[in-house]
Coordinates of C-alpha atoms and ligand atoms in Angstrom, one line a residue:
X1 CA -116.7 -43.6 -247.6
X2 CA -113.8 -42.5 -249.9
X3 CA -111.6 -45.3 -248.5
X4 CA -114.2 -48.0 -249.4
X5 CA -114.4 -47.0 -253.0
X6 CA -113.0 -49.6 -255.4
X7 CA -109.7 -48.5 -256.7
X8 CA -108.9 -49.2 -260.4
X9 CA -107.1 -52.5 -260.8
X10 CA -107.6 -53.5 -257.2
X11 CA -110.3 -55.7 -255.9
X12 CA -112.5 -54.1 -253.2
X13 CA -111.6 -55.5 -249.8
X14 CA -115.0 -56.9 -248.9
X15 CA -114.9 -58.6 -252.3
X16 CA -111.4 -59.9 -251.4
X17 CA -113.0 -61.7 -248.4
X18 CA -115.2 -63.6 -251.0
X19 CA -118.5 -62.1 -249.9
X20 CA -121.7 -61.8 -252.0
X21 CA -123.6 -58.5 -252.5
X22 CA -126.2 -58.8 -249.6
X23 CA -123.6 -60.1 -247.3
X24 CA -121.4 -57.2 -248.3
X25 CA -124.1 -54.7 -247.2
X26 CA -124.6 -56.5 -243.9
X27 CA -120.8 -56.5 -243.3
X28 CA -120.6 -52.8 -244.0
X29 CA -123.5 -52.0 -241.7
X30 CA -121.9 -54.0 -238.9
X31 CA -118.5 -52.3 -239.5
X32 CA -119.9 -48.7 -239.4
X33 CA -121.9 -49.6 -236.2
X34 CA -118.8 -50.8 -234.5
X35 CA -116.8 -47.7 -235.4
X36 CA -119.5 -45.4 -234.1
X37 CA -119.6 -47.4 -230.8
X38 CA -115.9 -47.2 -230.3
X39 CA -115.7 -43.4 -231.0
X40 CA -118.6 -42.7 -228.7
X41 CA -117.1 -44.8 -225.9
X42 CA -114.1 -42.6 -225.8
X43 CA -116.3 -39.8 -224.4
X44 CA -117.9 -42.1 -221.8
X45 CA -114.6 -43.0 -220.2
X46 CA -114.1 -41.5 -216.6
X47 CA -111.4 -39.1 -217.8
X48 CA -112.2 -38.3 -221.3
X49 CA -110.4 -35.0 -221.5
X50 CA -107.3 -36.5 -223.0
X51 CA -109.3 -37.9 -225.9
X52 CA -111.4 -34.8 -226.3
X53 CA -108.1 -33.0 -226.9
X54 CA -107.4 -35.3 -229.8
X55 CA -110.7 -34.6 -231.5
X56 CA -111.8 -31.1 -230.5
X57 CA -110.1 -27.8 -231.1
X58 CA -107.6 -27.0 -228.4
X59 CA -109.4 -24.1 -226.7
X60 CA -112.8 -25.7 -226.6
X61 CA -111.4 -28.8 -225.1
X62 CA -109.5 -26.9 -222.5
X63 CA -112.8 -25.5 -221.2
X64 CA -112.6 -26.8 -217.7
X65 CA -109.4 -24.9 -216.9
X66 CA -109.6 -21.9 -219.2
X67 CA -113.1 -20.8 -218.5
X68 CA -113.1 -20.3 -214.8
X69 CA -116.4 -20.3 -213.0
X70 CA -118.5 -20.7 -216.1
X71 CA -120.7 -23.8 -215.9
X72 CA -118.5 -26.6 -217.2
X73 CA -121.2 -28.0 -219.5
X74 CA -121.4 -24.7 -221.3
X75 CA -117.7 -24.2 -221.4
X76 CA -117.0 -27.5 -223.1
X77 CA -120.0 -27.4 -225.3
X78 CA -119.0 -28.3 -228.8
X79 CA -120.4 -26.2 -231.6
X80 CA -124.0 -27.2 -232.5
X81 CA -123.9 -29.8 -229.7
X82 CA -127.7 -29.8 -229.6
X83 CA -130.5 -28.0 -231.5
X84 CA -130.8 -25.7 -228.4
X85 CA -127.1 -24.6 -228.7
X86 CA -127.5 -21.7 -231.2
X87 CA -130.4 -20.3 -229.2
X88 CA -128.4 -20.5 -226.0
X89 CA -125.5 -18.8 -227.8
X90 CA -127.8 -16.1 -229.1
X91 CA -129.1 -15.5 -225.6
X92 CA -125.6 -15.2 -224.3
X93 CA -124.7 -12.7 -227.0
X94 CA -127.8 -10.7 -226.2
X95 CA -126.9 -10.7 -222.5
X96 CA -123.4 -9.6 -223.3
X97 CA -124.7 -6.7 -225.4
X98 CA -127.1 -5.7 -222.6
X99 CA -124.1 -5.5 -220.2
X100 CA -122.2 -3.6 -222.8
X101 CA -119.5 -6.3 -223.0
X102 CA -118.0 -6.9 -226.4
X103 CA -119.6 -9.9 -228.0
X104 CA -117.4 -13.0 -227.5
X105 CA -116.7 -13.4 -231.2
X106 CA -115.0 -10.0 -231.5
X107 CA -111.4 -10.8 -232.3
X108 CA -108.5 -8.5 -231.7
X109 CA -108.3 -6.0 -234.5
X110 CA -111.5 -7.2 -236.1
X111 CA -114.5 -5.0 -236.4
X112 CA -116.8 -5.1 -233.4
X113 CA -120.2 -6.5 -234.2
X114 CA -122.7 -5.1 -231.7
X115 CA -125.8 -6.9 -230.9
X116 CA -128.4 -4.6 -232.1
X117 CA -132.0 -5.5 -231.1
X118 CA -134.2 -4.3 -233.9
X119 CA -131.3 -4.0 -236.4
X120 CA -130.7 -7.7 -237.0
X121 CA -127.2 -7.6 -235.5
X122 CA -127.8 -10.3 -232.9
X123 CA -128.1 -13.2 -235.3
X124 CA -125.0 -12.3 -237.3
X125 CA -122.6 -13.9 -235.0
X126 CA -124.4 -17.0 -233.9
X127 CA -122.2 -19.4 -235.9
X128 CA -119.0 -18.7 -234.2
X129 CA -118.9 -20.1 -230.7
X130 CA -117.6 -17.9 -227.9
X131 CA -114.5 -19.9 -227.3
X132 CA -112.3 -17.1 -226.0
X133 CA -111.8 -17.2 -222.3
X134 CA -114.1 -14.9 -220.4
X135 CA -112.5 -12.4 -218.1
X136 CA -113.3 -12.7 -214.5
X137 CA -113.7 -9.4 -212.7
X138 CA -112.8 -9.2 -209.1
X139 CA -116.0 -8.3 -207.2
X140 CA -116.1 -4.5 -207.1
X141 CA -117.1 -2.7 -204.0
X142 CA -117.6 1.0 -203.9
X143 CA -116.0 2.5 -200.8
X144 CA -118.9 4.5 -199.3
X145 CA -117.0 5.5 -196.2
X146 CA -114.1 6.9 -198.2
X147 CA -116.5 8.8 -200.4
X148 CA -118.3 10.2 -197.4
X149 CA -115.2 11.3 -195.6
X150 CA -114.0 13.1 -198.7
X151 CA -116.9 15.6 -198.5
X152 CA -115.8 19.0 -197.4
X153 CA -119.1 20.0 -195.7
X154 CA -121.7 18.1 -193.8
X155 CA -124.5 17.3 -196.3
X156 CA -127.1 19.2 -194.4
X157 CA -124.8 22.0 -193.4
X158 CA -123.8 23.2 -190.0
X159 CA -126.9 25.2 -189.3
X160 CA -125.4 28.4 -188.0
X161 CA -127.3 31.4 -186.8
X162 CA -129.7 32.8 -189.3
X163 CA -132.4 35.4 -189.5
X164 CA -135.8 34.3 -188.3
X165 CA -137.4 35.4 -191.5
X166 CA -135.1 33.2 -193.6
X167 CA -135.8 30.2 -191.4
X168 CA -139.6 30.9 -191.5
X169 CA -139.5 31.1 -195.3
X170 CA -137.6 27.9 -195.5
X171 CA -140.1 26.2 -193.2
X172 CA -142.9 27.4 -195.4
X173 CA -141.3 25.7 -198.4
X174 CA -140.9 22.6 -196.4
X175 CA -144.6 22.7 -195.6
X176 CA -145.4 23.0 -199.3
X177 CA -143.3 19.9 -200.0
X178 CA -145.1 18.0 -197.3
X179 CA -148.5 19.1 -198.8
X180 CA -147.4 18.0 -202.3
X181 CA -146.1 14.7 -201.0
X182 CA -149.1 13.9 -198.7
X183 CA -151.6 14.4 -201.5
X184 CA -149.5 12.4 -203.9
X185 CA -149.4 9.6 -201.3
X186 CA -153.1 9.8 -200.6
X187 CA -154.4 9.9 -204.2
X188 CA -151.7 8.6 -206.5
X189 CA -149.1 6.6 -204.5
X190 CA -147.1 4.4 -206.9
X191 CA -148.4 6.2 -210.0
X192 CA -146.1 8.6 -211.8
X193 CA -147.8 11.9 -211.0
X194 CA -150.7 13.2 -209.0
X195 CA -153.7 14.7 -210.7
X196 CA -154.7 17.1 -208.0
X197 CA -158.1 18.2 -209.3
X198 CA -159.5 14.8 -210.1
X199 CA -157.6 13.3 -207.1
X200 CA -156.1 10.4 -208.9
X201 CA -152.9 9.2 -210.4
X202 CA -151.3 9.7 -213.8
X203 CA -149.0 7.2 -215.5
X204 CA -148.3 8.6 -218.9
X205 CA -146.0 7.0 -221.5
X206 CA -142.6 8.7 -220.9
X207 CA -141.1 6.1 -218.5
X208 CA -141.7 2.8 -220.4
X209 CA -143.9 1.2 -217.8
X210 CA -141.8 2.3 -214.8
X211 CA -143.9 3.7 -212.0
X212 CA -143.4 6.0 -209.0
X213 CA -141.7 8.8 -210.9
X214 CA -142.8 11.3 -208.2
X215 CA -141.4 9.0 -205.5
X216 CA -138.0 8.6 -207.0
X217 CA -137.8 12.2 -208.0
X218 CA -138.8 13.3 -204.5
X219 CA -136.6 11.0 -202.4
X220 CA -133.6 13.4 -202.1
X221 CA -135.8 16.5 -201.5
X222 CA -137.6 14.7 -198.7
X223 CA -134.2 13.7 -197.2
X224 CA -132.7 17.2 -197.5
X225 CA -135.8 18.8 -195.9
X226 CA -135.6 16.2 -193.1
X227 CA -139.0 14.9 -193.8
X228 CA -138.0 11.6 -192.2
X229 CA -141.3 9.7 -192.1
X230 CA -142.1 10.7 -195.7
X231 CA -138.6 9.6 -196.8
X232 CA -139.2 6.2 -195.1
X233 CA -142.5 5.8 -197.0
X234 CA -140.7 6.6 -200.3
X235 CA -137.8 4.2 -199.5
X236 CA -140.0 1.4 -198.6
X237 CA -141.9 1.7 -201.9
X238 CA -138.6 1.5 -203.7
X239 CA -137.6 -1.6 -201.7
X240 CA -140.9 -3.4 -202.1
X241 CA -142.7 -2.2 -205.2
X242 CA -140.3 -0.6 -207.6
X243 CA -140.4 -3.0 -210.5
X244 CA -137.8 -2.6 -213.2
X245 CA -139.0 -5.5 -215.3
X246 CA -141.2 -3.5 -217.5
X247 CA -142.0 -3.3 -221.2
X248 CA -142.9 -0.1 -222.9
X249 CA -141.5 3.0 -224.6
X250 CA -139.3 5.0 -222.3
X251 CA -137.5 8.2 -222.9
X252 CA -133.8 7.5 -222.4
X253 CA -133.3 11.1 -221.2
X254 CA -136.2 11.2 -218.8
X255 CA -135.5 7.8 -217.2
X256 CA -131.8 8.8 -216.8
X257 CA -132.3 12.3 -215.3
X258 CA -135.3 11.4 -213.0
X259 CA -134.9 7.8 -212.1
X260 CA -131.2 7.1 -212.4
X261 CA -130.3 10.5 -211.1
X262 CA -132.7 10.3 -208.2
X263 CA -131.5 6.8 -207.2
X264 CA -127.8 7.7 -207.5
X265 CA -128.3 10.8 -205.3
X266 CA -130.2 9.0 -202.7
X267 CA -127.5 6.4 -202.5
X268 CA -124.8 9.0 -202.1
X269 CA -126.9 10.8 -199.4
X270 CA -127.8 7.7 -197.4
X271 CA -125.4 4.9 -198.2
X272 CA -128.4 2.5 -198.6
X273 CA -127.5 -0.2 -201.0
X274 CA -131.0 -0.6 -202.4
X275 CA -130.7 2.8 -204.2
X276 CA -127.3 1.9 -205.7
X277 CA -128.5 -1.5 -206.9
X278 CA -131.6 -0.1 -208.5
X279 CA -129.7 2.6 -210.2
X280 CA -127.2 0.1 -211.7
X281 CA -129.8 -2.3 -212.8
X282 CA -131.7 0.5 -214.5
X283 CA -128.5 1.9 -216.0
X284 CA -127.8 -1.4 -217.7
X285 CA -131.2 -1.5 -219.2
X286 CA -130.5 1.7 -221.0
X287 CA -127.3 0.5 -222.7
X288 CA -128.9 -1.1 -225.8
X289 CA -130.0 2.4 -226.9
X290 CA -126.4 3.1 -227.7
X291 CA -126.2 0.2 -230.3
X292 CA -126.2 2.5 -233.3
X293 CA -123.6 2.9 -236.0
X294 CA -122.2 6.0 -234.3
X295 CA -122.8 5.1 -230.7
X296 CA -125.1 8.1 -230.4
X297 CA -128.1 6.7 -228.6
X298 CA -131.6 6.8 -229.9
X299 CA -134.2 8.7 -227.8
X300 CA -136.7 5.9 -227.1
X301 CA -136.0 2.5 -225.6
X302 CA -138.1 -0.5 -224.6
X303 CA -136.7 -1.4 -221.2
X304 CA -137.8 -5.0 -221.7
X305 CA -136.7 -5.9 -225.1
X306 CA -133.8 -3.4 -225.5
X307 CA -135.3 -2.3 -228.9
X308 CA -134.6 1.4 -229.4
X309 CA -135.8 4.0 -231.9
X310 CA -136.0 7.7 -232.5
X311 CA -138.9 9.9 -231.6
X312 CA -141.5 10.0 -234.4
X313 CA -141.4 13.8 -234.3
X314 CA -137.6 14.2 -234.5
X315 CA -136.7 14.9 -238.1
X316 CA -135.4 12.0 -240.2
X317 CA -134.8 9.6 -237.3
X318 CA -132.5 11.9 -235.5
X319 CA -131.4 12.0 -231.9
X320 CA -131.8 15.2 -229.8
X321 CA -128.8 17.1 -228.6
X322 CA -130.3 17.8 -225.1
X323 CA -131.1 14.1 -224.7
X324 CA -128.0 12.3 -225.8
X325 CA -126.0 15.2 -224.3
X326 CA -127.5 14.8 -220.9
X327 CA -126.2 11.5 -219.8
X328 CA -122.6 12.3 -218.8
X329 CA -122.9 13.0 -215.1
X330 CA -125.1 10.0 -214.3
X331 CA -123.2 7.6 -216.5
X332 CA -119.8 8.5 -214.9
X333 CA -121.4 7.7 -211.5
X334 CA -122.7 4.4 -212.8
X335 CA -119.2 3.5 -213.6
X336 CA -117.9 4.8 -210.3
X337 CA -120.4 2.7 -208.4
X338 CA -120.2 -0.5 -210.5
X339 CA -116.6 -0.6 -211.5
X340 CA -117.9 -1.2 -215.0
X341 CA -116.2 1.2 -217.5
X342 CA -118.9 0.7 -220.1
X343 CA -121.0 3.6 -218.9
X344 CA -118.2 6.0 -219.1
X345 CA -117.1 4.6 -222.5
X346 CA -120.6 5.2 -223.9
X347 CA -120.7 8.9 -223.0
X348 CA -117.1 9.6 -223.9
X349 CA -117.9 8.2 -227.3
X350 CA -120.7 10.8 -227.6
X351 CA -118.2 13.5 -226.8
X352 CA -115.8 12.1 -229.4
X353 CA -118.5 12.2 -232.1
X354 CA -119.4 15.8 -231.2
X355 CA -115.9 16.9 -231.3
X356 CA -115.2 15.4 -234.7
X357 CA -118.2 16.9 -236.4
X358 CA -118.1 20.4 -237.9
X359 CA -120.3 23.0 -236.1
X360 CA -122.0 25.7 -238.2
X361 CA -120.6 29.0 -236.8
X362 CA -119.4 27.0 -233.8
X363 CA -123.0 26.3 -232.8
X364 CA -124.4 22.9 -232.0
X365 CA -127.7 22.1 -233.9
X366 CA -130.4 20.2 -232.0
X367 CA -130.8 17.2 -234.3
X368 CA -128.1 14.6 -235.1
X369 CA -128.4 11.4 -237.1
X370 CA -127.3 8.4 -235.0
X371 CA -126.6 6.6 -238.2
X372 CA -124.4 9.0 -240.1
X373 CA -123.3 11.2 -237.3
X374 CA -124.3 14.3 -239.3
X375 CA -126.5 17.2 -238.2
X376 CA -130.0 16.8 -239.6
X377 CA -131.4 20.3 -239.2
X378 CA -129.8 23.6 -238.3
X379 CA -132.0 24.6 -235.4
X380 CA -130.0 25.9 -232.4
X381 CA -131.5 26.6 -229.0
X382 CA -130.3 27.0 -225.5
X383 CA -133.9 26.2 -224.5
X384 CA -135.8 23.0 -225.3
X385 CA -133.9 20.4 -227.4
X386 CA -130.5 21.9 -226.6
X387 CA -130.5 23.2 -223.0
X388 CA -129.0 20.6 -220.7
X389 CA -126.3 19.6 -223.2
X390 CA -124.5 22.9 -222.4
X391 CA -125.3 22.5 -218.7
X392 CA -123.6 19.1 -218.7
X393 CA -120.5 20.3 -220.3
X394 CA -119.7 22.8 -217.5
X395 CA -121.0 20.5 -214.9
X396 CA -118.8 17.6 -216.2
X397 CA -115.8 19.9 -215.5
X398 CA -117.1 20.8 -212.1
X399 CA -117.9 17.2 -211.2
X400 CA -114.4 16.0 -212.2
X401 CA -113.1 18.4 -209.5
X402 CA -112.0 20.7 -212.4
X403 CA -109.8 18.0 -214.2
X404 CA -112.0 17.4 -217.3
X405 CA -110.5 20.2 -219.3
X406 CA -111.9 18.9 -222.6
X407 CA -115.4 19.5 -221.2
X408 CA -114.4 23.0 -220.1
X409 CA -113.1 23.8 -223.6
X410 CA -116.2 22.5 -225.3
X411 CA -118.4 24.6 -222.9
X412 CA -116.3 27.8 -223.5
X413 CA -116.3 27.4 -227.3
X414 CA -120.0 26.8 -227.3
X415 CA -120.8 29.7 -225.0
X416 CA -118.6 32.0 -227.2
X417 CA -120.6 31.0 -230.3
X418 CA -123.9 31.5 -228.4
X419 CA -122.9 34.9 -227.2
X420 CA -121.8 35.9 -230.7
X421 CA -124.8 34.7 -232.6
X422 CA -127.8 34.4 -230.2
X423 CA -127.4 36.8 -227.3
X424 CA -129.4 40.0 -228.0
X425 CA -130.6 43.1 -226.1
X426 CA -134.1 44.3 -226.5
X427 CA -135.1 47.9 -227.2
X428 CA -136.1 48.1 -223.5
X429 CA -132.7 46.9 -222.4
X430 CA -133.4 43.2 -221.6
X431 CA -130.8 40.7 -222.5
X432 CA -132.1 37.4 -223.9
X433 CA -130.9 34.4 -225.8
X434 CA -132.7 33.9 -229.2
X435 CA -133.1 30.7 -231.2
X436 CA -131.4 30.2 -234.5
X437 CA -133.0 28.5 -237.5
X438 CA -130.5 28.0 -240.3
X439 CA -129.0 31.4 -239.7
X440 CA -132.3 33.2 -239.0
X441 CA -133.1 34.4 -235.5
X442 CA -136.3 33.7 -233.7
X443 CA -136.5 36.3 -231.0
X444 CA -138.1 34.0 -228.5
X445 CA -136.9 32.6 -225.1
X446 CA -138.5 29.5 -223.6
X447 CA -139.0 29.1 -219.9
X448 CA -136.5 26.2 -220.2
X449 CA -133.8 28.6 -221.4
X450 CA -134.0 30.4 -218.1
X451 CA -131.7 27.8 -216.4
X452 CA -128.9 29.5 -218.4
X453 CA -128.5 32.4 -215.9
X454 CA -127.4 29.9 -213.3
X455 CA -125.3 27.9 -215.7
X456 CA -123.4 31.0 -216.9
X457 CA -122.8 32.1 -213.3
X458 CA -121.6 28.7 -212.4
X459 CA -119.2 28.7 -215.4
X460 CA -117.9 32.2 -214.7
X461 CA -115.4 30.9 -212.1
X462 CA -113.3 29.0 -214.7
X463 CA -113.3 31.8 -217.3
X464 CA -110.2 33.8 -218.1
X465 CA -109.7 36.5 -215.4
X466 CA -110.8 39.4 -217.7
X467 CA -114.0 37.5 -218.6
X468 CA -115.2 36.4 -215.1
X469 CA -117.1 39.6 -214.3
X470 CA -118.4 39.7 -217.9
X471 CA -120.0 36.3 -217.5
X472 CA -121.4 37.1 -214.0
X473 CA -123.0 40.2 -215.5
X474 CA -124.4 38.2 -218.4
X475 CA -125.8 35.6 -216.0
X476 CA -127.4 38.4 -213.9
X477 CA -128.9 40.1 -217.0
X478 CA -130.5 36.9 -218.2
X479 CA -131.8 36.1 -214.8
X480 CA -133.2 39.6 -214.6
X481 CA -135.0 39.1 -218.0
X482 CA -136.5 35.8 -216.8
X483 CA -137.7 37.6 -213.6
X484 CA -139.3 40.2 -215.9
X485 CA -141.2 37.4 -217.7
X486 CA -142.7 36.6 -214.3
X487 CA -143.2 40.2 -213.1
X488 CA -145.0 41.1 -216.3
X489 CA -147.7 38.5 -215.8
X490 CA -150.8 38.9 -213.8
X491 CA -150.1 35.8 -211.7
X492 CA -146.4 36.6 -211.2
X493 CA -145.6 33.2 -212.7
X494 CA -143.8 33.0 -216.1
X495 CA -145.2 31.7 -219.4
X496 CA -143.8 28.7 -221.3
X497 CA -142.2 31.1 -223.8
X498 CA -141.8 34.8 -224.1
X499 CA -140.9 36.9 -227.1
X500 CA -139.2 40.1 -228.1
X501 CA -141.0 41.0 -231.2
X502 CA -144.2 42.7 -232.4
X503 CA -143.5 45.5 -229.8
X504 CA -143.6 43.0 -226.9
X505 CA -140.9 42.3 -224.5
X506 CA -140.6 39.3 -222.1
X507 CA -144.2 38.3 -222.6
X508 CA -145.9 35.4 -224.4
X509 CA -147.5 36.6 -227.7
X510 CA -149.2 33.3 -228.5
X511 CA -152.1 31.7 -226.6
X512 CA -150.3 28.4 -226.8
X513 CA -147.3 29.7 -224.9
X514 CA -149.1 31.2 -221.9
X515 CA -149.1 28.2 -219.6
X516 CA -147.0 27.5 -216.5
X517 CA -146.5 23.8 -215.5
X518 CA -144.6 24.3 -212.2
X519 CA -141.3 24.5 -214.0
X520 CA -138.1 25.1 -212.0
X521 CA -135.7 26.9 -214.4
X522 CA -136.2 30.5 -213.1
X523 CA -135.9 29.6 -209.4
X524 CA -132.9 27.4 -210.3
X525 CA -131.1 30.5 -211.6
X526 CA -132.2 32.5 -208.5
X527 CA -130.6 29.8 -206.3
X528 CA -127.3 29.9 -208.2
X529 CA -127.2 33.7 -208.4
X530 CA -127.9 33.9 -204.7
X531 CA -125.1 31.4 -203.8
X532 CA -122.6 33.1 -206.1
X533 CA -123.4 36.8 -205.4
X534 CA -125.5 36.9 -202.2
X535 CA -127.5 39.7 -203.7
X536 CA -130.7 39.7 -201.5
X537 CA -132.9 40.4 -204.5
X538 CA -132.7 36.7 -205.5
X539 CA -134.2 35.6 -202.2
X540 CA -136.8 38.3 -202.7
X541 CA -137.7 37.1 -206.2
X542 CA -137.8 33.5 -204.9
X543 CA -140.3 34.5 -202.2
X544 CA -142.5 36.2 -204.9
X545 CA -142.6 32.8 -206.6
X546 CA -143.6 31.0 -203.4
X547 CA -146.5 33.4 -202.9
X548 CA -147.7 33.1 -206.5
X549 CA -147.5 29.3 -206.3
X550 CA -149.6 29.4 -203.1
X551 CA -152.1 31.7 -204.6
X552 CA -152.6 30.3 -208.1
X553 CA -151.3 26.7 -208.1
X554 CA -152.2 25.3 -204.7
X555 CA -155.5 23.5 -204.8
X556 CA -157.3 21.3 -202.3
X557 CA -155.3 18.2 -203.1
X558 CA -151.9 19.3 -204.2
X559 CA -150.3 21.8 -206.7
X560 CA -151.3 22.2 -210.2
X561 CA -150.0 23.9 -213.3
X562 CA -152.1 26.7 -214.8
X563 CA -153.0 27.3 -218.4
X564 CA -152.7 31.1 -218.6
X565 CA -150.3 33.1 -216.4
X566 CA -152.0 36.3 -217.6
X567 CA -155.3 35.7 -215.9
X568 CA -155.9 35.7 -212.1
X569 CA -158.8 33.3 -212.3
X570 CA -156.6 30.3 -213.0
X571 CA -157.6 27.4 -215.2
X572 CA -155.6 24.5 -213.7
X573 CA -154.1 21.8 -215.8
X574 CA -154.7 19.1 -213.2
X575 CA -151.1 17.9 -213.1
X576 CA -148.5 18.0 -210.3
X577 CA -145.3 17.3 -212.2
X578 CA -142.7 15.2 -210.5
X579 CA -140.1 17.9 -211.2
X580 CA -142.0 20.2 -208.9
X581 CA -140.9 18.1 -206.0
X582 CA -137.5 17.2 -207.4
X583 CA -136.5 20.7 -208.5
X584 CA -138.8 23.7 -208.0
X585 CA -139.3 23.1 -204.3
X586 CA -135.7 21.9 -203.7
X587 CA -134.2 25.0 -205.4
X588 CA -136.6 27.3 -203.4
X589 CA -135.7 25.6 -200.2
X590 CA -131.9 25.8 -200.9
X591 CA -132.4 29.5 -201.7
X592 CA -133.3 30.0 -198.0
X593 CA -130.5 27.7 -196.7
X594 CA -126.9 28.5 -195.8
X595 CA -124.4 27.8 -198.5
X596 CA -123.0 24.7 -196.8
X597 CA -126.3 22.8 -197.3
X598 CA -125.4 20.7 -200.3
X599 CA -122.4 22.9 -200.8
X600 CA -121.5 23.6 -204.4
X601 CA -117.9 22.6 -203.5
X602 CA -119.1 19.0 -202.9
X603 CA -122.1 18.6 -205.2
X604 CA -123.2 19.1 -208.8
X605 CA -126.9 19.1 -209.5
X606 CA -128.0 17.0 -212.4
X607 CA -130.6 18.6 -214.7
X608 CA -133.4 17.3 -212.5
X609 CA -131.8 18.9 -209.4
X610 CA -130.4 15.6 -208.1
X611 CA -127.1 16.4 -206.5
X612 CA -124.2 14.2 -207.5
X613 CA -120.9 14.3 -205.7
X614 CA -117.8 16.1 -207.0
X615 CA -115.0 13.6 -207.6
X616 CA -112.7 14.6 -204.8
X617 CA -111.3 11.1 -204.7
X618 CA -110.4 10.8 -208.4
X619 CA -112.7 8.2 -209.9
X620 CA -110.8 5.0 -210.2
X621 CA -112.9 3.2 -212.8
X622 CA -113.1 5.8 -215.4
X623 CA -112.2 4.4 -218.7
X624 CA -111.1 6.8 -221.3
X625 CA -111.0 10.2 -219.7
X626 CA -107.5 11.5 -220.1
Ligands
DMJ1 C1 -137.0 18.8 -216.0 O1 -137.3 17.5 -216.2 C2 -135.5 19.0 -216.2 O2 -135.1 20.2 -215.6 C3 -135.1 19.1 -217.7 O3 -133.8 19.4 -217.9 C4 -136.0 20.1 -218.4 N1 -137.4 20.0 -218.1 C5 -137.9 19.7 -216.8 C6 -138.4 20.8 -216.0 O4 -138.9 21.9 -216.7

């Protein structure tokens, strides 16, 4: 239009042709139509790429050759080619974020803009087309045979000679597992848990619409106990009915430890692809939870939309130490099986944040802001809210075949601080681990904290020579205290929490803490203590638990938790928790197995008792572990 403007002193060129005003307009109209036609025709020629190069930026024009295997139309798509283009681009960015890939508009040295469902990040980059060439990954194949031949012991052991009593006890526990499974199958198959009194299923709201928590949690226990038919029933449900396309609020932690953990383990045990594929698909659905300013994930995620948020009860939108600190083992294996480093990167970043931040007295508080990366409240506990974070530090070291020295150091430093500030001895001589609230001790130990006997024993091996025996003794003392919490109850099952105040020792002092929901932590410690010391008292204590479970928790249609461990006429809570099959029965069973069944040389149990293999082959795909 600028060219057609009349220049001062010069006649306009339509005027020079001697045309009148209406004719001038007609002429201009004709001329602009002609130009548009010629320009458009360039793109209709058989080989238009030469001309495109003249008019389009070089990289976009080179689409056919520079963007291998992507659909040609999308590759050569000019910016804003159609009204649908921005939407398609936004979808691509969202998909990239879901897969954890950097958005295409991230330039080298520029700040990474993460797609953040729920935080408005997705739309921010829609103007800049993803013109950078996409990287093609060679298809990754995990070498199952190689992994399997790297195991030092047959998964189910060699089955040497054993005492008939040990065998009989093990078979009794197997019978309990079959009873728990059969009733779940009969009354609640496909639901998350069995309600054994009302004989129906429970779904709950912890798994964001996922179903079959008991099935996925039980798979490896069924396999290990050689309940072949039951294992096939569980497997075929996973193949045919396990739907991952769900919407709803899921706990990132629970989905990871039960579902991802259960699926990973079953893949490693069986080599059946379906378990690996489901684990990877589910793992990817968890990734948007990490899209926070610090990379510390939020606790709750919608598996459909990828929106994530913090628990309403967690102070000031914080994330929970035991939740974001209990992803490491599973996520390393997701990388190992997929070849995709993103999973490892996410958890290594959590570690980086934790290493950077100052710890009060060397302790890790339970609440951290995923926005600022600062502690939100100074509550420290080795029980609920903190527990499995410490467990995963030492297990990361073990799972790395003792190469991950950073994890070992973090564990040792944390344990030293815990011992200095939280470990106490009661007047009656019981060692316990108190909780810490801004410097003030709460002389209470939760059932959950009783896993620590096993953990400390497991970690003793790597301690300095002069401390090994000290840690084994500490582990034995804590396990003894937890046993006392069972022995001092009328049912011989332990309460949810027990205290060392008001003249009480190892007993619940509040009505609200007297329940037992089939939790595993005490028998978990018995199992480790047995394997590491072979002191027969641990098998004895485990057998006491079996008898108590049979007497007070077994009902007509399964096992149920009880509301008060101090009364022998039990009031059942009508819930057979999935961890009863995943953990409690598995640890009891292993307590009466030889040491080479799921040998601790080959396997590390995740916090839901799903064994994951030790990295004897030196994980190839790990991203940033030194
Ligand atoms: C299980 O889901 C896991 O052991 C978790 O680490 C803590 N709580 C339950 C069992 O009590």
